[in-house]
mmCIF file of C-alpha atoms and ligand atoms in Angstrom:
data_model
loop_
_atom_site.group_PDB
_atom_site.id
_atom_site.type_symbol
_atom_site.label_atom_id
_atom_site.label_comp_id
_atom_site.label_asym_id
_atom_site.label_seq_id
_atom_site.Cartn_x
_atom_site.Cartn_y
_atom_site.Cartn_z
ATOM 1 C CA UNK A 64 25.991 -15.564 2.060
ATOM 2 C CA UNK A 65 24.778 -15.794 -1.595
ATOM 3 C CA UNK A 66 22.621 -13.214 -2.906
ATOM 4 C CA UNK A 67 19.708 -15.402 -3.203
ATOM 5 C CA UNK A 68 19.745 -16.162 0.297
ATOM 6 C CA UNK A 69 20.208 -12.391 1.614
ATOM 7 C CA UNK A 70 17.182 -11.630 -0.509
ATOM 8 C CA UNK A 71 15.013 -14.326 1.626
ATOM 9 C CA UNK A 72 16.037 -13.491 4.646
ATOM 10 C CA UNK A 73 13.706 -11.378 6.745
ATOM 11 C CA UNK A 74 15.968 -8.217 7.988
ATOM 12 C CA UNK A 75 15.967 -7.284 11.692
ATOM 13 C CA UNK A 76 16.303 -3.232 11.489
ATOM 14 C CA UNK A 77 18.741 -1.318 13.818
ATOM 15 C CA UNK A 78 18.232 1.472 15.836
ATOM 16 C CA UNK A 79 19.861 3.779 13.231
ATOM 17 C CA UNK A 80 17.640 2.097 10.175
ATOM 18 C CA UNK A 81 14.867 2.123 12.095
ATOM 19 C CA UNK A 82 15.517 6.202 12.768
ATOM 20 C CA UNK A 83 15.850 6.323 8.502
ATOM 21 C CA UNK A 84 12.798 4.266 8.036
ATOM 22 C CA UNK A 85 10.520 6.904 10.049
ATOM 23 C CA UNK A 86 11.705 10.243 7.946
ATOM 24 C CA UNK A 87 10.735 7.307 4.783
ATOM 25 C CA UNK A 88 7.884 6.956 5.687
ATOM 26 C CA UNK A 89 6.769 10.238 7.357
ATOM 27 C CA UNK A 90 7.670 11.548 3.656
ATOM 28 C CA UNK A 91 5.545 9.190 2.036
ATOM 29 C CA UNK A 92 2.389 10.611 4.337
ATOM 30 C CA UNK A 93 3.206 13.787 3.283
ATOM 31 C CA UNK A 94 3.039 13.196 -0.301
ATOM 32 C CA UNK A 95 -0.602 11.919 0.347
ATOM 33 C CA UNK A 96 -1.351 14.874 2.521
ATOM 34 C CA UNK A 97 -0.309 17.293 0.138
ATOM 35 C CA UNK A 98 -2.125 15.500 -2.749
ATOM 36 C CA UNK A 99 -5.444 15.597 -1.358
ATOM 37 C CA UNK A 100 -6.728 19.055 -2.572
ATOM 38 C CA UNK A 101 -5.808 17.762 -6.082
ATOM 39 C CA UNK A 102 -8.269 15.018 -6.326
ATOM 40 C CA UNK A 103 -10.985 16.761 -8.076
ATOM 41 C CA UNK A 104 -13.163 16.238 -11.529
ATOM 42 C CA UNK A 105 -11.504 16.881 -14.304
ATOM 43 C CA UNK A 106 -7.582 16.290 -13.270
ATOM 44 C CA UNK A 107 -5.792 13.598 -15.022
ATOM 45 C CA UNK A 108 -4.142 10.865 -13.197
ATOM 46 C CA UNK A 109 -1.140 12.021 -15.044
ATOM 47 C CA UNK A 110 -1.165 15.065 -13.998
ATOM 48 C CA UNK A 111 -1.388 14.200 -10.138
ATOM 49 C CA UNK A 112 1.772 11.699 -10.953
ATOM 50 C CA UNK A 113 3.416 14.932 -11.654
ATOM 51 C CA UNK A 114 2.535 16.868 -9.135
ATOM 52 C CA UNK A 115 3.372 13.823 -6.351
ATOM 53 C CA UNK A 116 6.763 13.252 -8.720
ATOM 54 C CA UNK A 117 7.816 17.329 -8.796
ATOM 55 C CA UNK A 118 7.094 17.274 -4.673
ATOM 56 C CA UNK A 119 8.747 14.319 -3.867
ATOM 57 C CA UNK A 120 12.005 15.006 -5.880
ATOM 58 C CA UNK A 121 11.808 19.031 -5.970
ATOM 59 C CA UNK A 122 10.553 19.895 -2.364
ATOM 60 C CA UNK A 123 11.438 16.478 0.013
ATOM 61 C CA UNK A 124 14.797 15.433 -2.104
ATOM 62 C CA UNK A 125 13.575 12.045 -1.929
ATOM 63 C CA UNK A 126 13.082 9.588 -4.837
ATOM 64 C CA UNK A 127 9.642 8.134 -6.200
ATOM 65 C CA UNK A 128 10.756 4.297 -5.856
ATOM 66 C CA UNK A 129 8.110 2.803 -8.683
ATOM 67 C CA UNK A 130 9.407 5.159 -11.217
ATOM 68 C CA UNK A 131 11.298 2.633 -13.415
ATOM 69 C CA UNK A 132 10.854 0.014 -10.714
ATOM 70 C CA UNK A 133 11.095 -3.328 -12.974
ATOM 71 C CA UNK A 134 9.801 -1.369 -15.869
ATOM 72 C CA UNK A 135 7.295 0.856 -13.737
ATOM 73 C CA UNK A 136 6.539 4.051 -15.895
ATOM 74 C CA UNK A 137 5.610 6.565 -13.883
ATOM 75 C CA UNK A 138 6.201 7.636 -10.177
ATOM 76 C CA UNK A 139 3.043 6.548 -8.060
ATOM 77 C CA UNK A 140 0.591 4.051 -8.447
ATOM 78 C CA UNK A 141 -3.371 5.784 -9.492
ATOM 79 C CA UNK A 142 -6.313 2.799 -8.908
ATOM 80 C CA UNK A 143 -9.497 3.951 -10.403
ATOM 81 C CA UNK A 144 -12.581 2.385 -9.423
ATOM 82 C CA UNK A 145 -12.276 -1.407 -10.424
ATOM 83 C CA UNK A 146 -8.740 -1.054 -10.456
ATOM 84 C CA UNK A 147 -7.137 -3.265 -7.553
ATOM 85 C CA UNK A 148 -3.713 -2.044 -7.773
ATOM 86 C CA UNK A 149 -0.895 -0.775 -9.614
ATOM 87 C CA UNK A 150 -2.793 1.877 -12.100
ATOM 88 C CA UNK A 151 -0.641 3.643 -14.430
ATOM 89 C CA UNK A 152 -1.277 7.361 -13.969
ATOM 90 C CA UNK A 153 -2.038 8.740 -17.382
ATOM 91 C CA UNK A 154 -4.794 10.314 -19.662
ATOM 92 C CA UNK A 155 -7.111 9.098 -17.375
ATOM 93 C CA UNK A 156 -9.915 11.834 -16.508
ATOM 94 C CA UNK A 157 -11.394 12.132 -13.358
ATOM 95 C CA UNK A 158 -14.952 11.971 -12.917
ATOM 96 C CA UNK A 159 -17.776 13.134 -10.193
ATOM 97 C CA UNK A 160 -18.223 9.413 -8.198
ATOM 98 C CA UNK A 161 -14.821 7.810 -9.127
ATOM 99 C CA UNK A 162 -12.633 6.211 -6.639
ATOM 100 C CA UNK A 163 -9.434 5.554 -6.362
ATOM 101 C CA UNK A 164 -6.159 4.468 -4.223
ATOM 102 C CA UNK A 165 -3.010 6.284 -4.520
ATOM 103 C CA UNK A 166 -0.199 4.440 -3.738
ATOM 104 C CA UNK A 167 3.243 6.139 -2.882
ATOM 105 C CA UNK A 168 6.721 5.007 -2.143
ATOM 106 C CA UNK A 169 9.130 7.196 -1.654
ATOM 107 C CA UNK A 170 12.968 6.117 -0.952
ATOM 108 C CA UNK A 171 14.885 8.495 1.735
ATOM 109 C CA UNK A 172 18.449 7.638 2.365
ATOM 110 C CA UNK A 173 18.260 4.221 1.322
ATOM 111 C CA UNK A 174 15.072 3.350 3.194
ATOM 112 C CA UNK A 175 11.288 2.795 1.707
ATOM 113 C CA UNK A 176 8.794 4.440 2.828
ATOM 114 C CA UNK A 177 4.909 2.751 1.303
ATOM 115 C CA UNK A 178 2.090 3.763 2.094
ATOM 116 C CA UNK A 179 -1.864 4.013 0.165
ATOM 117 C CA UNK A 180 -5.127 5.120 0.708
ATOM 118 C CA UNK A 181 -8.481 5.817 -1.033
ATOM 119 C CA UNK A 182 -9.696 9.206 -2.119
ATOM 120 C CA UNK A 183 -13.206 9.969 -3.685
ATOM 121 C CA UNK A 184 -14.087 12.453 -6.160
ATOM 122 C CA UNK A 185 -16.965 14.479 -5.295
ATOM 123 C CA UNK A 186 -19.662 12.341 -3.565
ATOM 124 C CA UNK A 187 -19.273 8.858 -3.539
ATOM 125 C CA UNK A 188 -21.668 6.033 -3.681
ATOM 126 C CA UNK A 189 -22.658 4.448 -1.007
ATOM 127 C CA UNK A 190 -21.209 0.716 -2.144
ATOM 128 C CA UNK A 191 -18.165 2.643 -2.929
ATOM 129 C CA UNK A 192 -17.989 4.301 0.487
ATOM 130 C CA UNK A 193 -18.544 0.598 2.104
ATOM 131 C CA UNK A 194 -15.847 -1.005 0.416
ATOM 132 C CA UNK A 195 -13.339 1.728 0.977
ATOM 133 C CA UNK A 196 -13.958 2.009 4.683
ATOM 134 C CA UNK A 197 -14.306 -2.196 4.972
ATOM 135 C CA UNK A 198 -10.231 -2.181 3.569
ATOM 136 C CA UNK A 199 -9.657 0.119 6.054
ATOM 137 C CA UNK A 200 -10.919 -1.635 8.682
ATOM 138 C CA UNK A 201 -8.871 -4.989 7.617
ATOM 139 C CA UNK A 202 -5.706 -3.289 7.312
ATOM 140 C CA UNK A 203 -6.472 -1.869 10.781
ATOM 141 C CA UNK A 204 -7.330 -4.757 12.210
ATOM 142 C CA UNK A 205 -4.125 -6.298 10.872
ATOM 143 C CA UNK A 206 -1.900 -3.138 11.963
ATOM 144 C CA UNK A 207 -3.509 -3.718 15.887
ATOM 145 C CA UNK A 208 -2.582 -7.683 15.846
ATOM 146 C CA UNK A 209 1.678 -6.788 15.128
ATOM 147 C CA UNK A 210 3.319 -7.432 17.978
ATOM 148 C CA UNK A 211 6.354 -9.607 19.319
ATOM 149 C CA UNK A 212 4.954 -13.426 19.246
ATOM 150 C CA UNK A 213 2.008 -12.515 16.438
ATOM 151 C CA UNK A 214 2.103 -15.078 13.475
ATOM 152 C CA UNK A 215 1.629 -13.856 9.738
ATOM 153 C CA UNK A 216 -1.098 -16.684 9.472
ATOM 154 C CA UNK A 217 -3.792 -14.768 11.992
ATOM 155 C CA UNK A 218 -2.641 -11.765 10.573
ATOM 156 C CA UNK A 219 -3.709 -12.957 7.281
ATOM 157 C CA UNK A 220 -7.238 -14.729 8.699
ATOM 158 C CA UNK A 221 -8.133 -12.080 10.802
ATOM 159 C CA UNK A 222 -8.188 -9.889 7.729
ATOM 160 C CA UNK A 223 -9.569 -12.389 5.412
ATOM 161 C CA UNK A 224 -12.625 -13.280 8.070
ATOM 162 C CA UNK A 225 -13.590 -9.723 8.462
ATOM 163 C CA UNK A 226 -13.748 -9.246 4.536
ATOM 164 C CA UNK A 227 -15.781 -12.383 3.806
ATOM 165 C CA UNK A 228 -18.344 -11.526 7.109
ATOM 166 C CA UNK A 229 -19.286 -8.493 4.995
ATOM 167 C CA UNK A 230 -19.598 -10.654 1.944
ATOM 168 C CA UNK A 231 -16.658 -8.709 0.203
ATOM 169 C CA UNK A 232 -13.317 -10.622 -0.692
ATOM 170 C CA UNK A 233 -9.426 -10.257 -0.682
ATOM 171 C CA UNK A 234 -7.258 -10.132 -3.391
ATOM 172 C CA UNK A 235 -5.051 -12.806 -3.447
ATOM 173 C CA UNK A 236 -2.465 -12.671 -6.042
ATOM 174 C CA UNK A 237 -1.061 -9.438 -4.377
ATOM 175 C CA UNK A 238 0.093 -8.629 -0.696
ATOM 176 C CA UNK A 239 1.848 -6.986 1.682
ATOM 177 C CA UNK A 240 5.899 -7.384 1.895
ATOM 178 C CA UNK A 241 8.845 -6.706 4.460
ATOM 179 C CA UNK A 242 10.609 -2.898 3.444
ATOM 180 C CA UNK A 243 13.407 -1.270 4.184
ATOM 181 C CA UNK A 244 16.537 -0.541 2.161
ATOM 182 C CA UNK A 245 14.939 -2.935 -0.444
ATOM 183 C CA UNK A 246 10.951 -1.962 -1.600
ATOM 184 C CA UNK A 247 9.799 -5.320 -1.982
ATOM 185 C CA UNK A 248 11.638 -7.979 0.810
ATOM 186 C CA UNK A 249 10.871 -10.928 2.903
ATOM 187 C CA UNK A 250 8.185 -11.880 4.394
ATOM 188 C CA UNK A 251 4.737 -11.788 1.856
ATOM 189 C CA UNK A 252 2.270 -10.641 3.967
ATOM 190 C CA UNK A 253 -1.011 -12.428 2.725
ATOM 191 C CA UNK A 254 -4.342 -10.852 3.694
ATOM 192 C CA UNK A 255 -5.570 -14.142 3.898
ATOM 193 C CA UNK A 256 -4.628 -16.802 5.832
ATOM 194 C CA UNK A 257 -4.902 -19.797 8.629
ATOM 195 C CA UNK A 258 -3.993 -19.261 12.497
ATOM 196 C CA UNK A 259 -1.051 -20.578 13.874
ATOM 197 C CA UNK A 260 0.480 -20.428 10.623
ATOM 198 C CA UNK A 261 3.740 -18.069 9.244
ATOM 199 C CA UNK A 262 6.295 -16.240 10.445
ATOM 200 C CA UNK A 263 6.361 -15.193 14.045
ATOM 201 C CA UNK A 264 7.063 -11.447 14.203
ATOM 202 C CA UNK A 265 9.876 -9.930 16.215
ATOM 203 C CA UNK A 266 10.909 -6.469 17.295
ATOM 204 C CA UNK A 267 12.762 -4.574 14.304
ATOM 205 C CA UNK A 268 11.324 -6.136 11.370
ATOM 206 C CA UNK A 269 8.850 -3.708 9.058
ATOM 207 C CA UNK A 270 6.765 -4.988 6.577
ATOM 208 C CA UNK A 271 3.294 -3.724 4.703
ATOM 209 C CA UNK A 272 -0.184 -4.175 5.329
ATOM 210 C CA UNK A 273 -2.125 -3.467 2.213
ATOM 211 C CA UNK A 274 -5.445 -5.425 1.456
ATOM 212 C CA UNK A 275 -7.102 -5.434 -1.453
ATOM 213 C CA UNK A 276 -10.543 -5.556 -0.574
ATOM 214 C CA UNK A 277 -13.054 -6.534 -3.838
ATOM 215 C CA UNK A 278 -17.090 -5.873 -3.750
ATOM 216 C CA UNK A 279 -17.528 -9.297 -5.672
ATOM 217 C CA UNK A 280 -15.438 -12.234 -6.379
ATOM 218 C CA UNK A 281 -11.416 -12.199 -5.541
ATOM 219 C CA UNK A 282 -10.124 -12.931 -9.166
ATOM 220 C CA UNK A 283 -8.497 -10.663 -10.642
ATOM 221 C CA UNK A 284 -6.521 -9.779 -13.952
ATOM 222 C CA UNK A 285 -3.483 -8.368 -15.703
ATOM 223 C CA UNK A 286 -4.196 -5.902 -18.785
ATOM 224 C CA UNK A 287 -2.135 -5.884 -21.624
ATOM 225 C CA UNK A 288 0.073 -3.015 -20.230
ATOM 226 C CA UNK A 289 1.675 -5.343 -18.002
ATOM 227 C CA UNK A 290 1.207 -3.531 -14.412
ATOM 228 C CA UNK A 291 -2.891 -2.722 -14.254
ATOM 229 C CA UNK A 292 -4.506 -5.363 -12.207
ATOM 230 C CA UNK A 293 -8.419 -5.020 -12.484
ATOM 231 C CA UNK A 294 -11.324 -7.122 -10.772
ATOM 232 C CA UNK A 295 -12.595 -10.135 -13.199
ATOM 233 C CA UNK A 296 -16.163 -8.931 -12.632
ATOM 234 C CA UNK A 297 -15.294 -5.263 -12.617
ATOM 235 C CA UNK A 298 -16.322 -4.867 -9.182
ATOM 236 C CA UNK A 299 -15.271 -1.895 -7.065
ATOM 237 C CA UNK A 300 -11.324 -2.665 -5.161
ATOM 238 C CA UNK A 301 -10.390 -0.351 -2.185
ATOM 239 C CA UNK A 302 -6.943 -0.804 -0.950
ATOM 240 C CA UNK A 303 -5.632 1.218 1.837
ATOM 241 C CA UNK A 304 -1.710 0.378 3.240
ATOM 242 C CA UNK A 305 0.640 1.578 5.839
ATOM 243 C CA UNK A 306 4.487 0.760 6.659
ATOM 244 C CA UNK A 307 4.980 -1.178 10.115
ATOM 245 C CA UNK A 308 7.188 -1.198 13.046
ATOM 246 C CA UNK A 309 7.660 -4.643 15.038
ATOM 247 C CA UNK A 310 8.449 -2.783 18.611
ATOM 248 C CA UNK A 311 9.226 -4.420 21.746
ATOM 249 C CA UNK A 312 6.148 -4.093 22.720
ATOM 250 C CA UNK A 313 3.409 -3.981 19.691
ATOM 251 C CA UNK A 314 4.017 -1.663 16.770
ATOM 252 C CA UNK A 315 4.522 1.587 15.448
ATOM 253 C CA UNK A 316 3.059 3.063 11.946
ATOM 254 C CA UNK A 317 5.949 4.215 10.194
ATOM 255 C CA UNK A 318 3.438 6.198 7.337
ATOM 256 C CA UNK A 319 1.771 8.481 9.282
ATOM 257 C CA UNK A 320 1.960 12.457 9.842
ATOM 258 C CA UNK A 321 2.500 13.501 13.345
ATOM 259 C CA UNK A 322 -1.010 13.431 15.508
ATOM 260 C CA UNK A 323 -2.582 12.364 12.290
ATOM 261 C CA UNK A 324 -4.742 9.220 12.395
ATOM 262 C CA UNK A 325 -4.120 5.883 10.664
HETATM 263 N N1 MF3 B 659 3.630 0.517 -3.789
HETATM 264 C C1 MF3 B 659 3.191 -0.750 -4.317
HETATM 265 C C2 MF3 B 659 3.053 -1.677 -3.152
HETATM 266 O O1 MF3 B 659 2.461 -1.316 -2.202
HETATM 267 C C3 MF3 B 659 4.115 -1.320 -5.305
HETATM 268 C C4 MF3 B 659 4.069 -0.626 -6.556
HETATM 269 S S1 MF3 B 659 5.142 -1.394 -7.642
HETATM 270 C C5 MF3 B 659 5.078 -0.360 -8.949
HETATM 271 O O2 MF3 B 659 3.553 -2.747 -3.065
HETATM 272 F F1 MF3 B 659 6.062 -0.647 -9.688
HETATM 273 F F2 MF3 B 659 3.922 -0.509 -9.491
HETATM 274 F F3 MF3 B 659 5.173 0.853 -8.498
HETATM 275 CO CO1 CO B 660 3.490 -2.004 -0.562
HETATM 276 CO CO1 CO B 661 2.361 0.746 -1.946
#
Protein backbone atom coordinates (compact mmCIF):
# COMPACT_ATOMS: atom_id res chain seq x y z
CA UNK A 1 0.00 0.00 0.00
CA UNK A 2 1.41 3.51 -0.77
CA UNK A 3 1.76 5.90 1.91
CA UNK A 4 -0.84 8.13 0.64
CA UNK A 5 -3.32 5.55 0.79
CA UNK A 6 -2.42 4.22 4.48
CA UNK A 7 -2.83 7.82 5.52
CA UNK A 8 -6.66 7.78 4.17
CA UNK A 9 -7.57 4.86 5.40
CA UNK A 10 -9.68 4.88 8.54
CA UNK A 11 -7.75 2.38 11.13
CA UNK A 12 -9.75 -0.34 12.91
CA UNK A 13 -7.86 -0.48 16.52
CA UNK A 14 -6.97 -3.87 18.17
CA UNK A 15 -7.54 -5.04 21.40
CA UNK A 16 -3.92 -4.27 22.43
CA UNK A 17 -4.11 -0.50 20.75
CA UNK A 18 -7.19 -0.02 22.04
CA UNK A 19 -5.64 -1.01 25.79
CA UNK A 20 -2.66 1.89 24.75
CA UNK A 21 -5.20 4.34 23.60
CA UNK A 22 -7.02 4.38 27.20
CA UNK A 23 -3.62 5.06 29.43
CA UNK A 24 -3.38 8.08 26.20
CA UNK A 25 -6.01 9.37 26.91
CA UNK A 26 -6.58 8.86 30.68
CA UNK A 27 -3.13 10.94 30.72
CA UNK A 28 -4.43 13.60 28.74
CA UNK A 29 -7.48 14.05 31.53
CA UNK A 30 -5.06 14.22 33.98
CA UNK A 31 -3.12 16.96 32.59
CA UNK A 32 -6.47 18.99 32.60
CA UNK A 33 -7.24 17.86 36.09
CA UNK A 34 -4.11 18.87 37.45
CA UNK A 35 -4.18 22.24 35.59
CA UNK A 36 -7.27 23.48 36.97
CA UNK A 37 -6.06 25.20 40.23
CA UNK A 38 -3.70 27.16 37.90
CA UNK A 39 -6.24 29.05 36.01
CA UNK A 40 -6.30 32.16 37.96
CA UNK A 41 -5.78 36.18 37.24
CA UNK A 42 -2.66 37.07 36.68
CA UNK A 43 -0.89 33.65 35.27
CA UNK A 44 0.41 33.75 31.83
CA UNK A 45 -0.66 31.33 29.28
CA UNK A 46 2.97 30.62 29.04
CA UNK A 47 3.44 29.83 32.12
CA UNK A 48 0.51 27.17 32.34
CA UNK A 49 2.22 25.65 28.92
CA UNK A 50 4.99 25.00 31.27
CA UNK A 51 3.53 23.72 33.94
CA UNK A 52 1.18 21.16 31.57
CA UNK A 53 4.75 20.59 29.49
CA UNK A 54 7.05 19.87 32.95
CA UNK A 55 3.93 17.35 34.12
CA UNK A 56 3.41 15.67 31.12
CA UNK A 57 7.15 14.92 30.32
CA UNK A 58 8.59 15.06 34.08
CA UNK A 59 5.78 13.27 36.14
CA UNK A 60 3.58 10.97 33.31
CA UNK A 61 6.80 10.25 30.86
CA UNK A 62 4.58 11.00 28.11
CA UNK A 63 5.17 13.49 25.26
CA UNK A 64 3.16 16.86 24.56
CA UNK A 65 2.25 15.90 20.77
CA UNK A 66 1.69 19.79 19.44
CA UNK A 67 5.06 20.73 20.63
CA UNK A 68 6.78 21.09 17.20
CA UNK A 69 3.78 19.45 15.57
CA UNK A 70 4.11 20.98 11.85
CA UNK A 71 5.82 23.96 13.32
CA UNK A 72 3.61 24.07 16.62
CA UNK A 73 5.68 26.12 19.26
CA UNK A 74 4.72 25.25 22.35
CA UNK A 75 3.18 22.12 24.09
CA UNK A 76 -0.71 22.73 24.51
CA UNK A 77 -3.06 24.72 22.80
CA UNK A 78 -4.41 28.16 25.28
CA UNK A 79 -7.90 29.78 23.50
CA UNK A 80 -8.66 33.02 25.10
CA UNK A 81 -11.95 34.43 24.77
CA UNK A 82 -12.54 35.00 20.93
CA UNK A 83 -10.01 32.62 20.24
CA UNK A 84 -11.60 29.43 18.45
CA UNK A 85 -8.69 27.24 18.55
CA UNK A 86 -5.14 26.65 18.47
CA UNK A 87 -3.84 29.73 20.85
CA UNK A 88 -0.25 29.95 21.29
CA UNK A 89 0.43 29.99 25.03
CA UNK A 90 2.61 32.99 25.68
CA UNK A 91 2.79 36.51 27.35
CA UNK A 92 -0.68 36.43 27.46
CA UNK A 93 -2.09 37.67 31.00
CA UNK A 94 -4.98 36.37 32.48
CA UNK A 95 -7.72 38.47 33.46
CA UNK A 96 -10.91 38.38 36.01
CA UNK A 97 -13.88 37.28 33.19
CA UNK A 98 -11.60 35.66 30.51
CA UNK A 99 -12.31 32.37 29.02
CA UNK A 100 -10.58 30.00 27.57
CA UNK A 101 -10.13 26.22 26.16
CA UNK A 102 -7.14 24.27 26.87
CA UNK A 103 -6.43 21.81 24.55
CA UNK A 104 -4.01 18.81 25.36
CA UNK A 105 -2.56 15.92 23.50
CA UNK A 106 -0.42 13.89 24.96
CA UNK A 107 1.31 10.78 23.04
CA UNK A 108 1.80 7.47 25.36
CA UNK A 109 3.48 4.59 23.71
CA UNK A 110 2.73 5.53 20.34
CA UNK A 111 -0.94 6.35 20.91
CA UNK A 112 -2.76 10.02 21.10
CA UNK A 113 -4.53 10.87 23.62
CA UNK A 114 -6.82 14.66 22.78
CA UNK A 115 -8.84 15.99 24.72
CA UNK A 116 -10.19 20.09 25.60
CA UNK A 117 -12.32 21.90 27.69
CA UNK A 118 -13.21 25.45 28.86
CA UNK A 119 -12.06 27.02 32.07
CA UNK A 120 -13.15 30.55 33.39
CA UNK A 121 -11.24 32.93 35.33
CA UNK A 122 -12.96 34.23 38.24
CA UNK A 123 -16.69 34.82 37.46
CA UNK A 124 -17.76 34.59 34.13
CA UNK A 125 -20.35 36.36 32.16
CA UNK A 126 -23.31 35.10 31.64
CA UNK A 127 -23.02 35.00 27.49
CA UNK A 128 -19.74 33.47 28.21
CA UNK A 129 -21.16 30.83 30.54
CA UNK A 130 -23.96 30.07 27.68
CA UNK A 131 -21.68 29.49 25.00
CA UNK A 132 -19.31 27.34 26.96
CA UNK A 133 -21.97 25.04 28.31
CA UNK A 134 -23.98 25.13 24.59
CA UNK A 135 -20.33 23.38 23.10
CA UNK A 136 -20.66 21.14 25.68
CA UNK A 137 -23.84 20.10 25.06
CA UNK A 138 -23.05 19.53 21.11
CA UNK A 139 -20.08 17.57 21.71
CA UNK A 140 -22.26 15.53 24.10
CA UNK A 141 -24.83 15.11 22.02
CA UNK A 142 -22.40 13.93 19.35
CA UNK A 143 -20.40 11.57 21.91
CA UNK A 144 -24.20 9.80 22.81
CA UNK A 145 -25.04 9.26 18.86
CA UNK A 146 -21.37 6.87 18.30
CA UNK A 147 -22.32 3.67 17.94
CA UNK A 148 -21.94 0.65 15.39
CA UNK A 149 -24.28 1.71 12.24
CA UNK A 150 -24.15 5.76 13.23
CA UNK A 151 -23.17 7.90 10.09
CA UNK A 152 -20.66 10.94 10.43
CA UNK A 153 -23.40 13.04 8.53
CA UNK A 154 -26.09 13.00 11.69
CA UNK A 155 -23.28 13.21 13.79
CA UNK A 156 -22.36 16.37 12.18
CA UNK A 157 -26.31 17.76 11.89
CA UNK A 158 -27.25 16.79 15.12
CA UNK A 159 -24.51 19.05 16.41
CA UNK A 160 -24.91 21.72 13.91
CA UNK A 161 -29.00 21.87 14.62
CA UNK A 162 -28.55 22.19 18.28
CA UNK A 163 -25.99 25.16 17.80
CA UNK A 164 -28.08 27.12 15.29
CA UNK A 165 -31.58 26.44 17.63
CA UNK A 166 -29.73 28.59 20.19
CA UNK A 167 -28.82 31.06 17.52
CA UNK A 168 -25.00 30.31 18.05
CA UNK A 169 -22.90 28.72 15.10
CA UNK A 170 -20.14 26.05 14.33
CA UNK A 171 -16.92 26.56 13.16
CA UNK A 172 -16.40 25.13 10.04
CA UNK A 173 -12.96 25.27 8.78
CA UNK A 174 -11.85 23.05 11.79
CA UNK A 175 -13.10 19.56 13.12
CA UNK A 176 -12.80 16.60 14.73
CA UNK A 177 -10.36 13.69 13.26
CA UNK A 178 -9.74 9.80 13.69
CA UNK A 179 -6.47 9.29 16.46
CA UNK A 180 -4.44 6.82 17.35
CA UNK A 181 -0.77 6.16 16.63
CA UNK A 182 -1.10 9.19 14.22
CA UNK A 183 -2.69 12.74 15.98
CA UNK A 184 -4.49 13.84 13.10
CA UNK A 185 -6.02 10.58 10.81
CA UNK A 186 -8.98 9.62 8.81
CA UNK A 187 -12.10 10.37 9.07
CA UNK A 188 -12.78 14.57 9.51
CA UNK A 189 -15.35 14.69 11.80
CA UNK A 190 -17.45 17.86 10.77
CA UNK A 191 -19.72 19.39 13.42
CA UNK A 192 -21.92 20.13 10.77
CA UNK A 193 -23.51 18.11 8.52
CA UNK A 194 -26.60 16.29 6.52
CA UNK A 195 -28.24 12.83 7.72
CA UNK A 196 -27.63 9.83 6.00
CA UNK A 197 -24.48 11.17 4.89
CA UNK A 198 -20.51 9.93 5.81
CA UNK A 199 -18.86 7.28 7.07
CA UNK A 200 -20.70 4.59 8.91
CA UNK A 201 -18.92 3.94 12.22
CA UNK A 202 -17.72 0.53 13.32
CA UNK A 203 -16.40 -1.01 16.50
CA UNK A 204 -12.54 -0.11 16.98
CA UNK A 205 -12.24 3.04 15.22
CA UNK A 206 -11.52 6.39 17.60
CA UNK A 207 -11.84 9.64 16.39
CA UNK A 208 -12.51 13.36 18.09
CA UNK A 209 -15.43 15.28 18.82
CA UNK A 210 -14.49 18.87 19.26
CA UNK A 211 -16.99 21.71 18.20
CA UNK A 212 -16.27 24.97 17.95
CA UNK A 213 -19.19 26.67 19.03
CA UNK A 214 -19.18 30.78 18.03
CA UNK A 215 -21.71 33.46 19.82
CA UNK A 216 -22.08 35.21 16.30
CA UNK A 217 -21.33 34.35 12.81
CA UNK A 218 -19.14 30.99 11.90
CA UNK A 219 -16.24 32.78 9.95
CA UNK A 220 -13.35 32.72 11.22
CA UNK A 221 -9.59 33.78 10.66
CA UNK A 222 -5.89 32.98 10.66
CA UNK A 223 -3.49 35.69 12.39
CA UNK A 224 -0.29 36.36 11.11
CA UNK A 225 1.40 33.80 13.48
CA UNK A 226 0.19 31.11 11.42
CA UNK A 227 -1.72 28.77 14.13
CA UNK A 228 -4.28 31.44 16.08
CA UNK A 229 -7.67 31.07 14.60
CA UNK A 230 -10.00 33.94 15.97
CA UNK A 231 -13.84 34.69 15.28
CA UNK A 232 -14.29 37.37 12.25
CA UNK A 233 -16.61 39.37 14.52
CA UNK A 234 -14.64 38.72 17.67
CA UNK A 235 -17.37 36.90 19.18
CA UNK A 236 -16.88 34.59 22.16
CA UNK A 237 -15.72 30.52 20.79
CA UNK A 238 -16.10 27.67 23.41
CA UNK A 239 -14.73 24.43 22.31
CA UNK A 240 -14.85 21.47 24.50
CA UNK A 241 -13.41 17.78 22.95
CA UNK A 242 -13.02 14.26 24.04
CA UNK A 243 -11.26 11.05 22.39
CA UNK A 244 -13.85 8.21 21.31
CA UNK A 245 -14.23 4.56 21.39
CA UNK A 246 -16.47 2.83 18.56
CA UNK A 247 -17.51 -0.35 20.94
CA UNK A 248 -19.59 -3.15 19.98
CA UNK A 249 -22.16 -1.77 21.40
CA UNK A 250 -22.04 2.31 21.54
CA UNK A 251 -18.90 4.00 22.78
CA UNK A 252 -16.50 4.58 25.32
CA UNK A 253 -14.71 8.12 26.24
CA UNK A 254 -11.21 7.42 26.05
CA UNK A 255 -10.34 11.20 27.89
CA UNK A 256 -11.84 10.88 30.96
CA UNK A 257 -10.56 10.28 34.73
CA UNK A 258 -12.03 7.34 36.41
CA UNK A 259 -15.79 8.14 37.88
CA UNK A 260 -15.22 11.58 36.54
CA UNK A 261 -17.93 13.02 34.27
CA UNK A 262 -17.67 13.91 30.58
N1 LIG B 1 -5.30 19.29 19.82
C1 LIG B 1 -5.74 19.99 18.64
C2 LIG B 1 -6.92 19.25 18.11
O1 LIG B 1 -7.79 18.95 18.85
C3 LIG B 1 -4.70 20.09 17.60
C4 LIG B 1 -3.68 21.03 17.95
S1 LIG B 1 -2.56 21.11 16.66
C5 LIG B 1 -1.38 22.09 17.31
O2 LIG B 1 -7.04 18.86 17.00
F1 LIG B 1 -0.36 21.97 16.58
F2 LIG B 1 -1.87 23.28 17.37
F3 LIG B 1 -1.14 21.68 18.52
CO1 LIG C 1 -8.39 17.06 18.32
CO1 LIG D 1 -7.24 18.80 20.85
Amino acid sequence: MRQEERDMAVTIKTADEIAKMRVAGRLAADVLHMIRPFVQPGITTGELDRICHDYIVNEQHAIPAPLNYRGFPKSICTSVNHVVCHGIPGEKILRKGDMLNIDITVIKDEFHGDTSKMFFVGEPSIPAKRIARLSHECMCIGIDMVKPGSRLGDIGHAIQHHAESQNCSIVREYCGHGIGRVFREEPQVLHYGSPGTGLMLEPGMTFTIEPMVNVGKRHTKLLPDGWTVVTKDHSLSAQWEHTILVTETGHEVLTCLPGDEI
